[in-house]
Tab-separated table of C-alpha atoms in Angstrom:
chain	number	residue	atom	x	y	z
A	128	UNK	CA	117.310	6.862	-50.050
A	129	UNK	CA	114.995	8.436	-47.591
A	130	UNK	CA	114.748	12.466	-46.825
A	131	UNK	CA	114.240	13.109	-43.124
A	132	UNK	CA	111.555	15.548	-42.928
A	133	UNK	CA	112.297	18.738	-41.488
A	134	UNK	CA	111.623	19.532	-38.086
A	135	UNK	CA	113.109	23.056	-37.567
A	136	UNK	CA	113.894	26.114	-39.340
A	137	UNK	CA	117.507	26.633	-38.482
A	138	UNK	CA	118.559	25.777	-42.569
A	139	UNK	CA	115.576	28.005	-43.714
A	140	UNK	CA	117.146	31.216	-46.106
A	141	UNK	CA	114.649	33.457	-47.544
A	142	UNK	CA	115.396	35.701	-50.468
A	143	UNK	CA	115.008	39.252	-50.064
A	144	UNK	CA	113.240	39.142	-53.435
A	145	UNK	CA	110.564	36.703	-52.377
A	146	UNK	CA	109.091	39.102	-50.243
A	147	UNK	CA	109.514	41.861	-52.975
A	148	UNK	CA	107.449	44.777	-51.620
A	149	UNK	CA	109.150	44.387	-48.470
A	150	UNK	CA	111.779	46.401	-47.267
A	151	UNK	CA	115.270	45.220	-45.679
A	152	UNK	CA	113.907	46.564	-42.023
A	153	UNK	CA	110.727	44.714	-43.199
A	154	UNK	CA	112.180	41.198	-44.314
A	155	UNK	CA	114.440	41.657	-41.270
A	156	UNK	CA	111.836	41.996	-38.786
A	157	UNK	CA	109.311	39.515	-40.063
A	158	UNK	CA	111.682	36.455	-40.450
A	159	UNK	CA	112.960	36.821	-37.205
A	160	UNK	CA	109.311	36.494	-35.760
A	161	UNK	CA	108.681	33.740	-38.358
A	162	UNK	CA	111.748	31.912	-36.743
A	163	UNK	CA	113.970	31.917	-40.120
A	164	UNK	CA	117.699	32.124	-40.093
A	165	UNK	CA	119.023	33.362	-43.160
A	166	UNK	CA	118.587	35.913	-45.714
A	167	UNK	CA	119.976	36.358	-49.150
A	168	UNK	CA	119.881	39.785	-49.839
A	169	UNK	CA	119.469	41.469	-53.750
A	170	UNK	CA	121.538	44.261	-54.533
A	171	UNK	CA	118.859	46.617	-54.739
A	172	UNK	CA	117.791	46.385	-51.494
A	173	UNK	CA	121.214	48.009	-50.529
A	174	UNK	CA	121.240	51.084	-52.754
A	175	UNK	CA	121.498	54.375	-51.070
A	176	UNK	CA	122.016	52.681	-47.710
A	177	UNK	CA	125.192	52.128	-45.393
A	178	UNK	CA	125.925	48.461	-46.462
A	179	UNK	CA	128.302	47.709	-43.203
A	180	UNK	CA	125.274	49.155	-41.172
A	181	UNK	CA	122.352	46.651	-43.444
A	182	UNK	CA	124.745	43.982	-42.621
A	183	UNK	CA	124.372	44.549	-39.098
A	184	UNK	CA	120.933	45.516	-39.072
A	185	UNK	CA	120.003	41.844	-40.289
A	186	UNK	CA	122.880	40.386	-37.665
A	187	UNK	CA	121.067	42.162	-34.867
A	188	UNK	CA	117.746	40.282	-36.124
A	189	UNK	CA	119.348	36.639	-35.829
A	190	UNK	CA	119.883	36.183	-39.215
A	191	UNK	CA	123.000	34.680	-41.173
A	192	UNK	CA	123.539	36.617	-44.719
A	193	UNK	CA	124.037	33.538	-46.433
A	194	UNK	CA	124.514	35.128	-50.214
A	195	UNK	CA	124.383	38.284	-52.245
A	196	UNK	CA	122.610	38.325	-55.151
A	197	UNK	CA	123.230	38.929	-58.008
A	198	UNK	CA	126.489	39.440	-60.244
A	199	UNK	CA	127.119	38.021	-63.249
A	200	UNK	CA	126.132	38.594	-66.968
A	201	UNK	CA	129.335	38.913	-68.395
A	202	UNK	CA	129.096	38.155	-71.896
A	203	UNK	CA	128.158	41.004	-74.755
A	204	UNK	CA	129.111	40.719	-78.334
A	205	UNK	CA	130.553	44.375	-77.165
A	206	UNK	CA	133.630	44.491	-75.544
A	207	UNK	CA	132.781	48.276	-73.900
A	208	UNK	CA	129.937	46.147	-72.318
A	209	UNK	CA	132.052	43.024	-70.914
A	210	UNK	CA	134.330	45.607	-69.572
A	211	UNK	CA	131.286	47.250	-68.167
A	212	UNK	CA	130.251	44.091	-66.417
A	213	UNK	CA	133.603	43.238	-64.796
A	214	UNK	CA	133.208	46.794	-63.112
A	215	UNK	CA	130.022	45.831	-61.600
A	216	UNK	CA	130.696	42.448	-60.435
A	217	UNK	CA	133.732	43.927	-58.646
A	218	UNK	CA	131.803	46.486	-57.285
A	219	UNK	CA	129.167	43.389	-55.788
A	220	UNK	CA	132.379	41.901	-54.445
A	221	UNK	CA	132.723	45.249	-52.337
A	222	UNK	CA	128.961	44.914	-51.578
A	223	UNK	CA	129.609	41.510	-50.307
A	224	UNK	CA	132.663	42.229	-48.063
A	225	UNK	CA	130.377	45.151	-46.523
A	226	UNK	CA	127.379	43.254	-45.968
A	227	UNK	CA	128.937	40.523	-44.587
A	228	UNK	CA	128.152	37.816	-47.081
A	229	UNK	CA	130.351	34.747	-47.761
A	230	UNK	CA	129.696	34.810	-51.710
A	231	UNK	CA	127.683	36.516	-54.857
A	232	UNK	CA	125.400	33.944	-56.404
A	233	UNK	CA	126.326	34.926	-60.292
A	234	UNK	CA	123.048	34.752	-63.307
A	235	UNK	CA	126.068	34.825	-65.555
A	236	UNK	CA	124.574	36.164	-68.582
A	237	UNK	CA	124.138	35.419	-72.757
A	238	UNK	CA	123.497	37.579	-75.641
A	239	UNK	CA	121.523	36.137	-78.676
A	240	UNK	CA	124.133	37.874	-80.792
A	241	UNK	CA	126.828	35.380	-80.415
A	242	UNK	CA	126.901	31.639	-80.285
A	243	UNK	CA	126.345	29.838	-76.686
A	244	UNK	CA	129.607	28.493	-76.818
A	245	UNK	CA	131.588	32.132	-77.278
A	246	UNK	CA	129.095	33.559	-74.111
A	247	UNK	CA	130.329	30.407	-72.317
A	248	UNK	CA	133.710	31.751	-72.956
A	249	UNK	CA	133.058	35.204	-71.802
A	250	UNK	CA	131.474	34.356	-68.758
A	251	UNK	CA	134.290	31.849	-67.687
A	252	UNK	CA	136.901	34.788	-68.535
A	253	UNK	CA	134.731	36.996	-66.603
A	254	UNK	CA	135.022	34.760	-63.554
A	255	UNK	CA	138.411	34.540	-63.386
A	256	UNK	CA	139.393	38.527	-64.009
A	257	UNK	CA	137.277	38.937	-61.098
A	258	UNK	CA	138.568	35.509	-58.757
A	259	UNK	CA	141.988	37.563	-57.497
A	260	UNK	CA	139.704	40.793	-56.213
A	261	UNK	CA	137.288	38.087	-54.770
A	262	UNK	CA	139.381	35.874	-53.043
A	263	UNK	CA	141.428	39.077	-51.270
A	264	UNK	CA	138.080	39.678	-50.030
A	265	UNK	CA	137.492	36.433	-48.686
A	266	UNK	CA	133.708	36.377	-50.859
A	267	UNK	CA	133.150	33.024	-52.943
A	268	UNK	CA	131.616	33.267	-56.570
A	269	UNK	CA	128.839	30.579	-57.071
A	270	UNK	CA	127.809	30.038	-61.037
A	271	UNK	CA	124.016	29.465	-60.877
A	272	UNK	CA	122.624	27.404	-63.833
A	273	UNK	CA	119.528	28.692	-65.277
A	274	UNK	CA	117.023	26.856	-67.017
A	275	UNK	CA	117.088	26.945	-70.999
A	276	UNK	CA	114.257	28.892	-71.601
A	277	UNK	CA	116.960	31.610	-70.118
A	278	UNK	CA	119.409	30.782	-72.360
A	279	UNK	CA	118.701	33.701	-75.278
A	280	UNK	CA	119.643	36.610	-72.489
A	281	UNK	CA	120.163	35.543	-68.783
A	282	UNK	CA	122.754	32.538	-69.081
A	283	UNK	CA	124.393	30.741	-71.596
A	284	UNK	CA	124.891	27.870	-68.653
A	285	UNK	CA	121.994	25.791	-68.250
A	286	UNK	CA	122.960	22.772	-66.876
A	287	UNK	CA	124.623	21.650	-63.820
A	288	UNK	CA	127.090	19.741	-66.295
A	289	UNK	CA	127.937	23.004	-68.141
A	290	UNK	CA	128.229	24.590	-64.131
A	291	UNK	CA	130.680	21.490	-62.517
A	292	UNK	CA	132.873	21.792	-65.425
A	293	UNK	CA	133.446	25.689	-65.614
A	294	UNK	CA	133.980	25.425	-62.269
A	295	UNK	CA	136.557	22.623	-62.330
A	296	UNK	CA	138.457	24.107	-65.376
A	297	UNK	CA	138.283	27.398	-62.925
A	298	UNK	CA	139.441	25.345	-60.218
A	299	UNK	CA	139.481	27.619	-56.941
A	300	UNK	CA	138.489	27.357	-53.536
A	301	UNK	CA	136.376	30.663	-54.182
A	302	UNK	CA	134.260	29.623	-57.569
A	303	UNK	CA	131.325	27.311	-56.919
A	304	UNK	CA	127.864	26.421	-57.657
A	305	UNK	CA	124.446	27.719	-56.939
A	306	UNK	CA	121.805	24.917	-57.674
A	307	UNK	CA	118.149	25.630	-57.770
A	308	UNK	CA	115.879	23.050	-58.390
A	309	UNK	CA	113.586	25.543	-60.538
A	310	UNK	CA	115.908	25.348	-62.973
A	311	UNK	CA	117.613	21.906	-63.092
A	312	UNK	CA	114.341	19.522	-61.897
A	313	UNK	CA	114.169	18.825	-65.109
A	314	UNK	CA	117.613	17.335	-66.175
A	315	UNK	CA	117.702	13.488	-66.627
A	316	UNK	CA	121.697	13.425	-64.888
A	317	UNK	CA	121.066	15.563	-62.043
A	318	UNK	CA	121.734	13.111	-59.083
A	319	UNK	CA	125.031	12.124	-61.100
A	320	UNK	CA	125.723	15.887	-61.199
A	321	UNK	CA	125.030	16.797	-57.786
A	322	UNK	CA	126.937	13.757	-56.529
A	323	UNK	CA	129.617	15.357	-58.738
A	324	UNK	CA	129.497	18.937	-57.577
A	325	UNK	CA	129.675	17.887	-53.800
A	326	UNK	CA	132.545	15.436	-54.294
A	327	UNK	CA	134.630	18.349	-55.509
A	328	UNK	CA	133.377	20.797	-52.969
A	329	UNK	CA	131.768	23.102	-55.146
A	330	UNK	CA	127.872	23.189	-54.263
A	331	UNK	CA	127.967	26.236	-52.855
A	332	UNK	CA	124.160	27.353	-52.493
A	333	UNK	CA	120.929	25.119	-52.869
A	334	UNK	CA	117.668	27.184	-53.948
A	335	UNK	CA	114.154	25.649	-53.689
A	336	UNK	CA	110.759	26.668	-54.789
A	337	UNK	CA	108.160	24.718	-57.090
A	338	UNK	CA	107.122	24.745	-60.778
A	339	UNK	CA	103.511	25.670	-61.335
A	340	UNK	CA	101.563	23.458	-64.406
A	341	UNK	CA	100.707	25.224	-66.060
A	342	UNK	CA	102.847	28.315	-65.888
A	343	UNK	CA	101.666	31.537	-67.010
A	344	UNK	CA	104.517	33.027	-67.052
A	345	UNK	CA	108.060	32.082	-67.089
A	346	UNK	CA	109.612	34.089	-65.009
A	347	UNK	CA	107.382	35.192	-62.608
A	348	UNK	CA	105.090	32.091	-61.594
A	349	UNK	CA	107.004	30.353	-59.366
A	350	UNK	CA	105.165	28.417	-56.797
A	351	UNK	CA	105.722	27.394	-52.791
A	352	UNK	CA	107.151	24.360	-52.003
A	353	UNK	CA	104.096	21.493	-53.093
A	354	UNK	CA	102.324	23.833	-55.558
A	355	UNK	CA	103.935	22.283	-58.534
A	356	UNK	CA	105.545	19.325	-60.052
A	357	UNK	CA	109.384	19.139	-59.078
A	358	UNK	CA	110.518	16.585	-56.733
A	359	UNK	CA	111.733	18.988	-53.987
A	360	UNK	CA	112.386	16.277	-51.404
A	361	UNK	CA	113.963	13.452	-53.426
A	362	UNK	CA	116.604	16.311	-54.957
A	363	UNK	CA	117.188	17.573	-51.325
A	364	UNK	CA	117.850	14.238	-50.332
A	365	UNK	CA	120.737	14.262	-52.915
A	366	UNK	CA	122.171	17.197	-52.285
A	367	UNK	CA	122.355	16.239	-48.740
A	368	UNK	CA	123.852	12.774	-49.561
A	369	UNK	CA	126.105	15.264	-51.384
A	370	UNK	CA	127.551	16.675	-48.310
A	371	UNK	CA	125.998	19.801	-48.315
A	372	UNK	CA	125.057	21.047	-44.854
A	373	UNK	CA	123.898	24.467	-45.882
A	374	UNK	CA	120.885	26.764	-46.069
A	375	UNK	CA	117.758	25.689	-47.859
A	376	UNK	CA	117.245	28.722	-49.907
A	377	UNK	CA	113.559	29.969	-50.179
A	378	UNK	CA	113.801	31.889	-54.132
A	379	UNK	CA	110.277	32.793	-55.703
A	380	UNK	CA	109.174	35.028	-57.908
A	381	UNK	CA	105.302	35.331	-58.232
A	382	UNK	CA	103.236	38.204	-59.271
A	383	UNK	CA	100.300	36.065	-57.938
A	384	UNK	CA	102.142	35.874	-54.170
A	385	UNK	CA	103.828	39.138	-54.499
A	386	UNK	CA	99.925	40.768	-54.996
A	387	UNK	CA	98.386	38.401	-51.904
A	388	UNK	CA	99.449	39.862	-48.276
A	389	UNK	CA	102.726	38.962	-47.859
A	390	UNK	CA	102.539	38.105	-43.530
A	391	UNK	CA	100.209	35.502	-44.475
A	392	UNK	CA	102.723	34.510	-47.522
A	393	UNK	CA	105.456	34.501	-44.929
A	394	UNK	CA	103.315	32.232	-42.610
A	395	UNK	CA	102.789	29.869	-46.109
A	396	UNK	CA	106.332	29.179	-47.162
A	397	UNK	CA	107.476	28.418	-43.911
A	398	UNK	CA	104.216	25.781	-43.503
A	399	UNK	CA	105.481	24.756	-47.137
A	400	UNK	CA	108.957	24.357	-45.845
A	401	UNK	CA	108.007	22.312	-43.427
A	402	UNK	CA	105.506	20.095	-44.804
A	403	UNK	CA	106.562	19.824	-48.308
C-alpha cells in the first residue's frame, strides 16, 4: 500500500474547537483565506445565535459544514439523567437540521457507577430513541470511539470493534462511525476494522491529529500532524482503501497551541496537513 501525498486542500475540515479562542466569524474568515473547505462546528459556538443564519454565514465563506459536534453521553446510573440526555441530543438534531450539517459526531458517554457493559447498553438504547427524530431530519448519527483512558466518564466505547458492531446491531442508513486516529492508533486490529466499517458503509467521519510523547496531559496535548508518534499516513491510506472519500478532519486540543497565536497555528496545520 502506498498513500498519495496530498496536494490540495479541498478534503481539509477544521474543527471549530481547534481554533478555540476563535469565534465562528473568526474560524470562518481565516479558513477561507487559508484555502480550507470544511468546518465542523461545536455546539457552543452556536449558542445565542440564529443557527439557519451561522449556517449560512460559513456557506457564504466556501466552506462545507461537514459535522456537528457533539451529542452523545447517554448513559447515567440515573434514569432522570438518561432522559435528560435524550432531550439534548434531540435538541443537537434540531441544531444540525439548522446549521446545515449532514450528521452529529456522538462522545457517547460512561459513568463509573455502572459496569461498561450496562453504559454500552444505554448508549445503544439512546441511539436508537433518537434514530426516528434523526432520520426525519435527514442528519446521520456517527458513534465516535474514544480512547480507554476515556472510558471512566466520556465513553464506554473504545474501540472501533465495540463502534462497527453497535452500529451493525443498530443497522440504519443514519448511524455510523466517527474514527479518529487519536484514539484508535493504538489498536492492534485497526486495518481489519476499518476495512470492516467501510465495507458496510458506516465510516462516517475520519479525524486526524498526532499523539505527543510524552503527553502532559491527556486531554489537552494533542499535537499537529508529525509532532507525535501515530502513523497518520499509513491509517489514511486504509481508510481510503476503505472507500471513504470524505473530509480529513483537523481535531486538536492543545493548551500549548491554543496559548501560541493562532494565524500562525492556522498557517502550521495546514503545512502539517500537507507535509505530514
Amino acid at each position: 500500500m502506498s498513500t498519495k501525498p496530498i496536494e490540495d486542500l479541498s478534503k481539509l475540515c477544521i474543527h471549530t474547537i481547534t481554533t478555540k479562542s476563535w469565534s465562528l466569524e473568526e474560524a470562518a474568515e481565516r479558513y477561507e483565506a487559508a484555502g480550507v473547505k470544511g468546518i465542523s462546528v461545536w455546539r457552543q459556538y452556536l449558542e445565542g445565535r440564529n443557527i439557519t443564519q451561522a449556517g449560512e454565514l460559513l456557506r457564504g465563506h466556501g466552506l462545507e459544514i461537514v459535522s456537528l459536534v457533539r451529542g452523545g453521553f447517554f448513559p447515567s446510573t440515573s434514569s432522570a439523567q438518561r432522559e435528560k440526555a435524550i432531550e439534548d441530543n434531540l435538541k443537537a438534531v434540531d441544531e444540525a437540521a439548522e446549521l446545515g450539517a449532514e450528521m452529529i459526531v456522538l462522545v457517547c458517554g460512561a459513568d463509573p457507577g455502572q459496569s461498561l457493559e450496562v453504559s454500552r447498553s444505554q448508549i445503544q438504547e439512546g441511539i436508537e430513541r433518537v434514530l426516528p427524530y434523526a432520520q426525519k431530519n435527514n442528519v446521520k448519527l456517527a458513534i465516535e470511539p474514544l480512547h480507554p483512558m476515556y472510558a471512566d466518564t466520556r465513553s464506554a466505547v473504545n474501540t472501533l470493534e465495540q463502534a462497527n458492531d453497535m452500529a451493525e446491531a443498530i443497522g440504519s442508513d443514519f448511524v455510523g462511525i466517527a474514527a479518529d486516529v487519536y484514539h484508535l492508533w493504538w489498536d492492534p486490529h485497526l486495518e481489519a476494522e476499518i476495512k470492516r466499517c467501510g465495507a458496510n458503509g458506516n465510516l462516517l467521519a475520519f479525524h486526524i491529529c498526532d499523539w505527543i510523547s510524552p503527553t502532559v496531559d491527556m486531554l489537552n496535548d494533542r499535537g499537529l500532524m508529525g509532532e507525535g508518534c501515530i502513523p497518520i499516513q499509513k491509517i489514511r491510506g486504509w481508510v481510503e482503501e476503505s472507500g471513504f472519500q470524505g473530509f480529513n478532519e483537523v481535531e486538536i486540543f492543545s493548551d500549548r497551541h491554543w496559548a501560541s497565536d493562532q494565524d500562525a497555528f492556522l498557517q502550521k496545520i495546514v503545512d502539517s496537513y500537507r507535509n505530514c
